[in-house]
């Protein structure tokens, strides 16, 4: 998958190392300062100055999310609480996972990059979930741009009750772990795992690690602004259906620097982000 935004590995203070952008490409470097309730994040981001799609912003959002999740986990540890999520526990992967439109486009790019047989297997899993949701008359409501929070919550509870694993869950592990959405990265609990199995995130005893700056929100607001629509999130299992209806948005391009700066502005509305 091509990536439009990369963190410079030599100056990166944002977590995982990533490859540097080859010199021959037209790139611009930005110092990013992000004031968050979990402390400041500083780093250097290198951006293609050429045309960029919304999906190209996603790797940066994931990288920032990783840093915030790590800090939130440390804060919990300091308070004497340990994250109880562990390997081979895929209980939360039966929940309805909300994605911002750029993440949805990124996920479809990922599916498109797979070999045909692997992609086919995954698309069949998506289709099986969609068919079950159709039987419950839930698809139209979930895809409606004005689905209310109350209705969304009621559907999300029913969705969990139906126990439909995420198409990417294999042997109780995430098969796209490095590319998993913001919501999956942010979902960590300090309560006993058995509580999740009972009622998912809707159980009253669940102690979810609070995340002060969910980055799917600015990605959704940016898309809304650029497309003249209302900010929205899309359930992961409906992503292929939704993206097929919005393929023009997926393919739209903007100058990379403009797109990145707009994202930082959207993040800054909550956090005080700065770029220069
Ligand atoms: S993307 Fe991965 S972590 Fe997220 S719900 Fe699917 S299997 Fe679970």
Coordinates of C-alpha atoms and ligand atoms in Angstrom, one line a residue:
X1 CA 0.0 0.0 0.0
X2 CA 1.3 3.5 -0.8
X3 CA 1.6 5.9 2.0
X4 CA 1.4 9.7 1.6
X5 CA 2.5 10.7 5.1
X6 CA 5.6 9.3 6.8
X7 CA 7.3 10.1 10.0
X8 CA 11.0 10.6 9.4
X9 CA 12.7 7.7 11.2
X10 CA 15.8 9.7 12.1
X11 CA 14.0 12.4 14.0
X12 CA 10.8 10.5 14.9
X13 CA 9.7 10.8 18.5
X14 CA 6.3 9.3 17.7
X15 CA 6.9 5.6 18.4
X16 CA 7.6 2.9 15.8
X17 CA 10.3 3.4 13.3
X18 CA 9.2 3.9 9.8
X19 CA 11.2 4.1 6.5
X20 CA 12.4 7.5 5.4
X21 CA 10.9 9.0 2.3
X22 CA 13.4 8.6 -0.6
X23 CA 15.2 11.9 -1.4
X24 CA 14.0 12.1 -5.0
X25 CA 10.3 12.5 -4.0
X26 CA 8.9 16.0 -3.4
X27 CA 8.4 16.2 0.3
X28 CA 8.0 18.8 3.0
X29 CA 9.1 18.4 6.6
X30 CA 6.9 19.6 9.5
X31 CA 7.6 19.8 13.2
X32 CA 4.5 18.7 14.9
X33 CA 3.6 19.8 18.5
X34 CA 0.5 18.3 20.0
X35 CA -0.6 19.3 23.4
X36 CA -2.7 16.4 24.8
X37 CA -4.1 15.7 28.2
X38 CA -1.5 12.9 28.3
X39 CA 1.4 15.3 27.7
X40 CA 2.9 16.9 24.7
X41 CA 3.8 14.9 21.6
X42 CA 6.6 16.3 19.4
X43 CA 7.9 14.8 16.2
X44 CA 8.9 15.5 12.6
X45 CA 6.6 14.4 9.9
X46 CA 7.6 14.2 6.2
X47 CA 4.7 14.7 3.8
X48 CA 4.5 14.3 0.0
X49 CA 3.8 17.7 -1.5
X50 CA 2.0 16.0 -4.4
X51 CA -1.6 14.9 -4.5
X52 CA -2.8 12.9 -1.5
X53 CA -5.9 11.0 -0.7
X54 CA -7.7 10.9 2.7
X55 CA -6.5 7.3 3.3
X56 CA -2.9 8.6 3.2
X57 CA -3.4 10.5 6.5
X58 CA -4.3 7.3 8.4
X59 CA -0.8 6.0 9.1
X60 CA 0.0 9.2 11.0
X61 CA -3.3 9.0 13.0
X62 CA -2.4 5.4 13.9
X63 CA 1.1 6.4 15.0
X64 CA -0.3 9.2 17.2
X65 CA -2.9 6.9 18.6
X66 CA -0.2 4.3 19.5
X67 CA 1.6 7.0 21.5
X68 CA -1.5 8.1 23.3
X69 CA -2.5 4.5 24.1
X70 CA 0.9 3.8 25.5
X71 CA 0.8 6.9 27.7
X72 CA -2.8 6.0 28.9
X73 CA -1.6 2.6 29.8
X74 CA 1.3 4.0 31.9
X75 CA -1.1 6.4 33.6
X76 CA -3.2 3.4 34.6
X77 CA -0.2 1.5 35.9
X78 CA 0.8 4.5 38.0
X79 CA -2.7 4.4 39.5
X80 CA -2.3 0.7 40.3
X81 CA -4.4 -0.7 37.5
X82 CA -3.2 -3.1 34.9
X83 CA -4.5 -3.6 31.4
X84 CA -6.1 -7.0 31.4
X85 CA -6.4 -7.4 27.6
X86 CA -4.1 -10.1 26.3
X87 CA -3.2 -12.2 23.3
X88 CA -5.8 -14.6 22.0
X89 CA -8.7 -12.7 23.5
X90 CA -10.9 -11.6 20.6
X91 CA -14.0 -10.9 22.7
X92 CA -14.0 -7.2 21.8
X93 CA -13.7 -8.1 18.1
X94 CA -17.4 -9.1 18.1
X95 CA -18.3 -5.5 18.9
X96 CA -19.4 -3.0 16.3
X97 CA -16.1 -1.1 15.5
X98 CA -16.6 2.5 14.3
X99 CA -14.2 3.8 11.6
X100 CA -13.8 7.3 10.3
X101 CA -14.1 7.6 6.5
X102 CA -10.3 7.9 5.9
X103 CA -9.8 4.7 7.9
X104 CA -12.6 3.0 5.8
X105 CA -10.7 4.0 2.6
X106 CA -7.5 2.8 4.1
X107 CA -9.0 -0.6 4.9
X108 CA -10.3 -1.0 1.4
X109 CA -6.9 -0.1 0.1
X110 CA -5.5 -2.8 2.3
X111 CA -8.1 -5.3 1.0
X112 CA -7.2 -4.4 -2.6
X113 CA -3.5 -5.0 -1.9
X114 CA -4.1 -8.6 -0.9
X115 CA -3.8 -11.5 -3.3
X116 CA -7.1 -12.5 -4.9
X117 CA -7.9 -15.6 -2.9
X118 CA -7.1 -14.0 0.5
X119 CA -9.2 -11.0 -0.5
X120 CA -12.0 -13.2 -1.6
X121 CA -12.1 -15.1 1.7
X122 CA -12.3 -11.8 3.6
X123 CA -15.0 -10.3 1.4
X124 CA -17.1 -13.5 1.9
X125 CA -16.8 -13.0 5.7
X126 CA -17.9 -9.4 5.3
X127 CA -20.8 -10.4 3.2
X128 CA -21.9 -13.1 5.7
X129 CA -22.1 -10.4 8.4
X130 CA -23.9 -7.9 6.1
X131 CA -26.5 -10.6 5.3
X132 CA -27.1 -11.2 9.0
X133 CA -27.5 -7.5 9.6
X134 CA -29.8 -7.2 6.6
X135 CA -32.1 -9.9 8.2
X136 CA -32.3 -7.8 11.3
X137 CA -33.0 -4.7 9.2
X138 CA -29.9 -3.0 10.6
X139 CA -27.9 -2.1 7.5
X140 CA -30.0 0.8 6.3
X141 CA -30.2 2.3 9.8
X142 CA -26.4 2.0 10.3
X143 CA -25.6 3.5 7.0
X144 CA -28.0 6.4 7.4
X145 CA -26.0 9.6 7.7
X146 CA -28.4 10.8 10.5
X147 CA -28.5 7.6 12.7
X148 CA -29.0 9.0 16.2
X149 CA -26.6 8.2 19.0
X150 CA -29.4 6.4 20.9
X151 CA -30.4 4.2 17.9
X152 CA -26.7 3.6 17.2
X153 CA -26.2 2.4 20.8
X154 CA -29.2 0.1 20.7
X155 CA -28.1 -1.4 17.4
X156 CA -24.5 -1.8 18.8
X157 CA -25.8 -3.8 21.8
X158 CA -27.9 -6.0 19.5
X159 CA -24.8 -6.3 17.2
X160 CA -22.7 -7.7 20.1
X161 CA -25.5 -10.0 21.1
X162 CA -25.4 -11.5 17.6
X163 CA -21.7 -12.5 18.1
X164 CA -20.4 -11.9 14.6
X165 CA -16.6 -11.9 14.7
X166 CA -14.7 -9.2 12.8
X167 CA -13.7 -10.6 9.4
X168 CA -10.1 -10.0 10.3
X169 CA -10.2 -12.1 13.5
X170 CA -8.3 -15.3 13.0
X171 CA -7.7 -17.8 15.8
X172 CA -8.8 -15.1 18.3
X173 CA -6.0 -12.7 17.0
X174 CA -6.2 -9.7 14.7
X175 CA -4.8 -10.6 11.3
X176 CA -4.2 -6.9 10.4
X177 CA -2.8 -5.9 13.8
X178 CA -0.4 -3.2 12.4
X179 CA -3.2 -1.7 10.3
X180 CA -6.1 -2.1 12.8
X181 CA -8.4 0.9 13.2
X182 CA -8.1 3.6 15.9
X183 CA -11.1 2.2 17.8
X184 CA -9.3 -1.2 18.1
X185 CA -6.1 0.4 19.3
X186 CA -7.9 2.5 21.9
X187 CA -10.0 -0.3 23.3
X188 CA -8.2 -1.5 26.5
X189 CA -9.7 -2.5 29.8
X190 CA -8.4 -2.9 33.3
X191 CA -11.4 -5.0 34.5
X192 CA -11.5 -8.8 34.5
X193 CA -11.7 -10.2 30.9
X194 CA -14.7 -12.3 31.8
X195 CA -16.8 -9.1 32.1
X196 CA -16.1 -8.3 28.4
X197 CA -17.3 -11.8 27.4
X198 CA -20.6 -11.2 29.3
X199 CA -21.7 -8.1 27.6
X200 CA -18.8 -6.5 25.8
X201 CA -18.2 -2.8 26.4
X202 CA -21.8 -2.4 27.5
X203 CA -21.3 -4.3 30.8
X204 CA -21.6 -1.9 33.7
X205 CA -18.5 -3.4 35.4
X206 CA -16.2 -2.7 32.4
X207 CA -13.3 -0.4 33.2
X208 CA -12.3 0.9 29.9
X209 CA -9.0 2.9 29.8
X210 CA -10.1 6.5 29.1
X211 CA -8.7 8.0 25.8
X212 CA -8.8 11.8 25.8
X213 CA -8.2 12.4 22.1
X214 CA -9.8 9.7 19.9
X215 CA -8.3 10.5 16.5
X216 CA -11.1 9.0 14.4
X217 CA -13.1 12.1 15.3
X218 CA -10.8 14.7 13.6
X219 CA -10.5 12.3 10.6
X220 CA -14.3 12.2 10.4
X221 CA -14.6 16.0 10.8
X222 CA -12.0 16.6 8.1
X223 CA -13.9 14.3 5.7
X224 CA -17.2 16.1 6.5
X225 CA -15.6 19.5 5.8
X226 CA -14.0 18.4 2.5
X227 CA -17.2 16.7 1.2
X228 CA -19.7 19.2 2.6
X229 CA -21.4 16.4 4.6
X230 CA -22.0 15.6 8.3
X231 CA -19.2 14.0 10.3
X232 CA -19.9 10.3 10.7
X233 CA -18.3 6.9 11.5
X234 CA -18.9 3.7 9.7
X235 CA -19.2 0.2 11.3
X236 CA -16.1 -1.9 10.2
X237 CA -18.2 -4.7 8.8
X238 CA -20.1 -2.3 6.5
X239 CA -16.9 -0.7 5.2
X240 CA -16.9 -2.5 1.8
X241 CA -20.6 -1.6 1.2
X242 CA -20.1 2.0 2.3
X243 CA -16.9 2.6 0.4
X244 CA -18.5 1.2 -2.8
X245 CA -21.1 3.9 -2.4
X246 CA -18.4 6.6 -1.8
X247 CA -15.6 5.5 -4.1
X248 CA -15.4 9.0 -5.5
X249 CA -14.5 10.3 -2.0
X250 CA -11.9 7.5 -1.7
X251 CA -10.2 8.6 -4.9
X252 CA -10.3 12.4 -4.4
X253 CA -6.9 14.0 -4.0
X254 CA -5.7 17.3 -2.4
X255 CA -2.2 18.8 -2.1
X256 CA -0.5 16.7 0.6
X257 CA 0.6 19.6 2.7
X258 CA -2.9 21.2 2.7
X259 CA -4.5 17.9 3.7
X260 CA -2.1 17.3 6.5
X261 CA -2.4 20.8 7.8
X262 CA -6.2 20.5 7.8
X263 CA -6.0 17.3 9.8
X264 CA -3.7 19.0 12.4
X265 CA -6.2 21.9 12.6
X266 CA -9.0 19.4 13.3
X267 CA -6.9 17.7 15.9
X268 CA -6.0 21.1 17.4
X269 CA -9.6 22.0 18.0
X270 CA -9.5 19.7 21.0
X271 CA -5.8 19.4 21.8
X272 CA -3.8 22.4 20.7
X273 CA -1.8 21.0 17.8
X274 CA 0.8 23.0 16.0
X275 CA 2.8 22.5 12.9
X276 CA 5.5 24.5 11.3
Ligands
LIG1 S1 -9.6 -5.1 13.1 FE1 -8.5 -6.6 14.4 S2 -8.6 -5.7 16.5 FE2 -10.1 -4.7 15.2 S3 -12.0 -5.8 15.5 FE3 -11.0 -6.7 13.7 S4 -9.8 -8.4 14.4 FE4 -10.3 -7.1 16.2

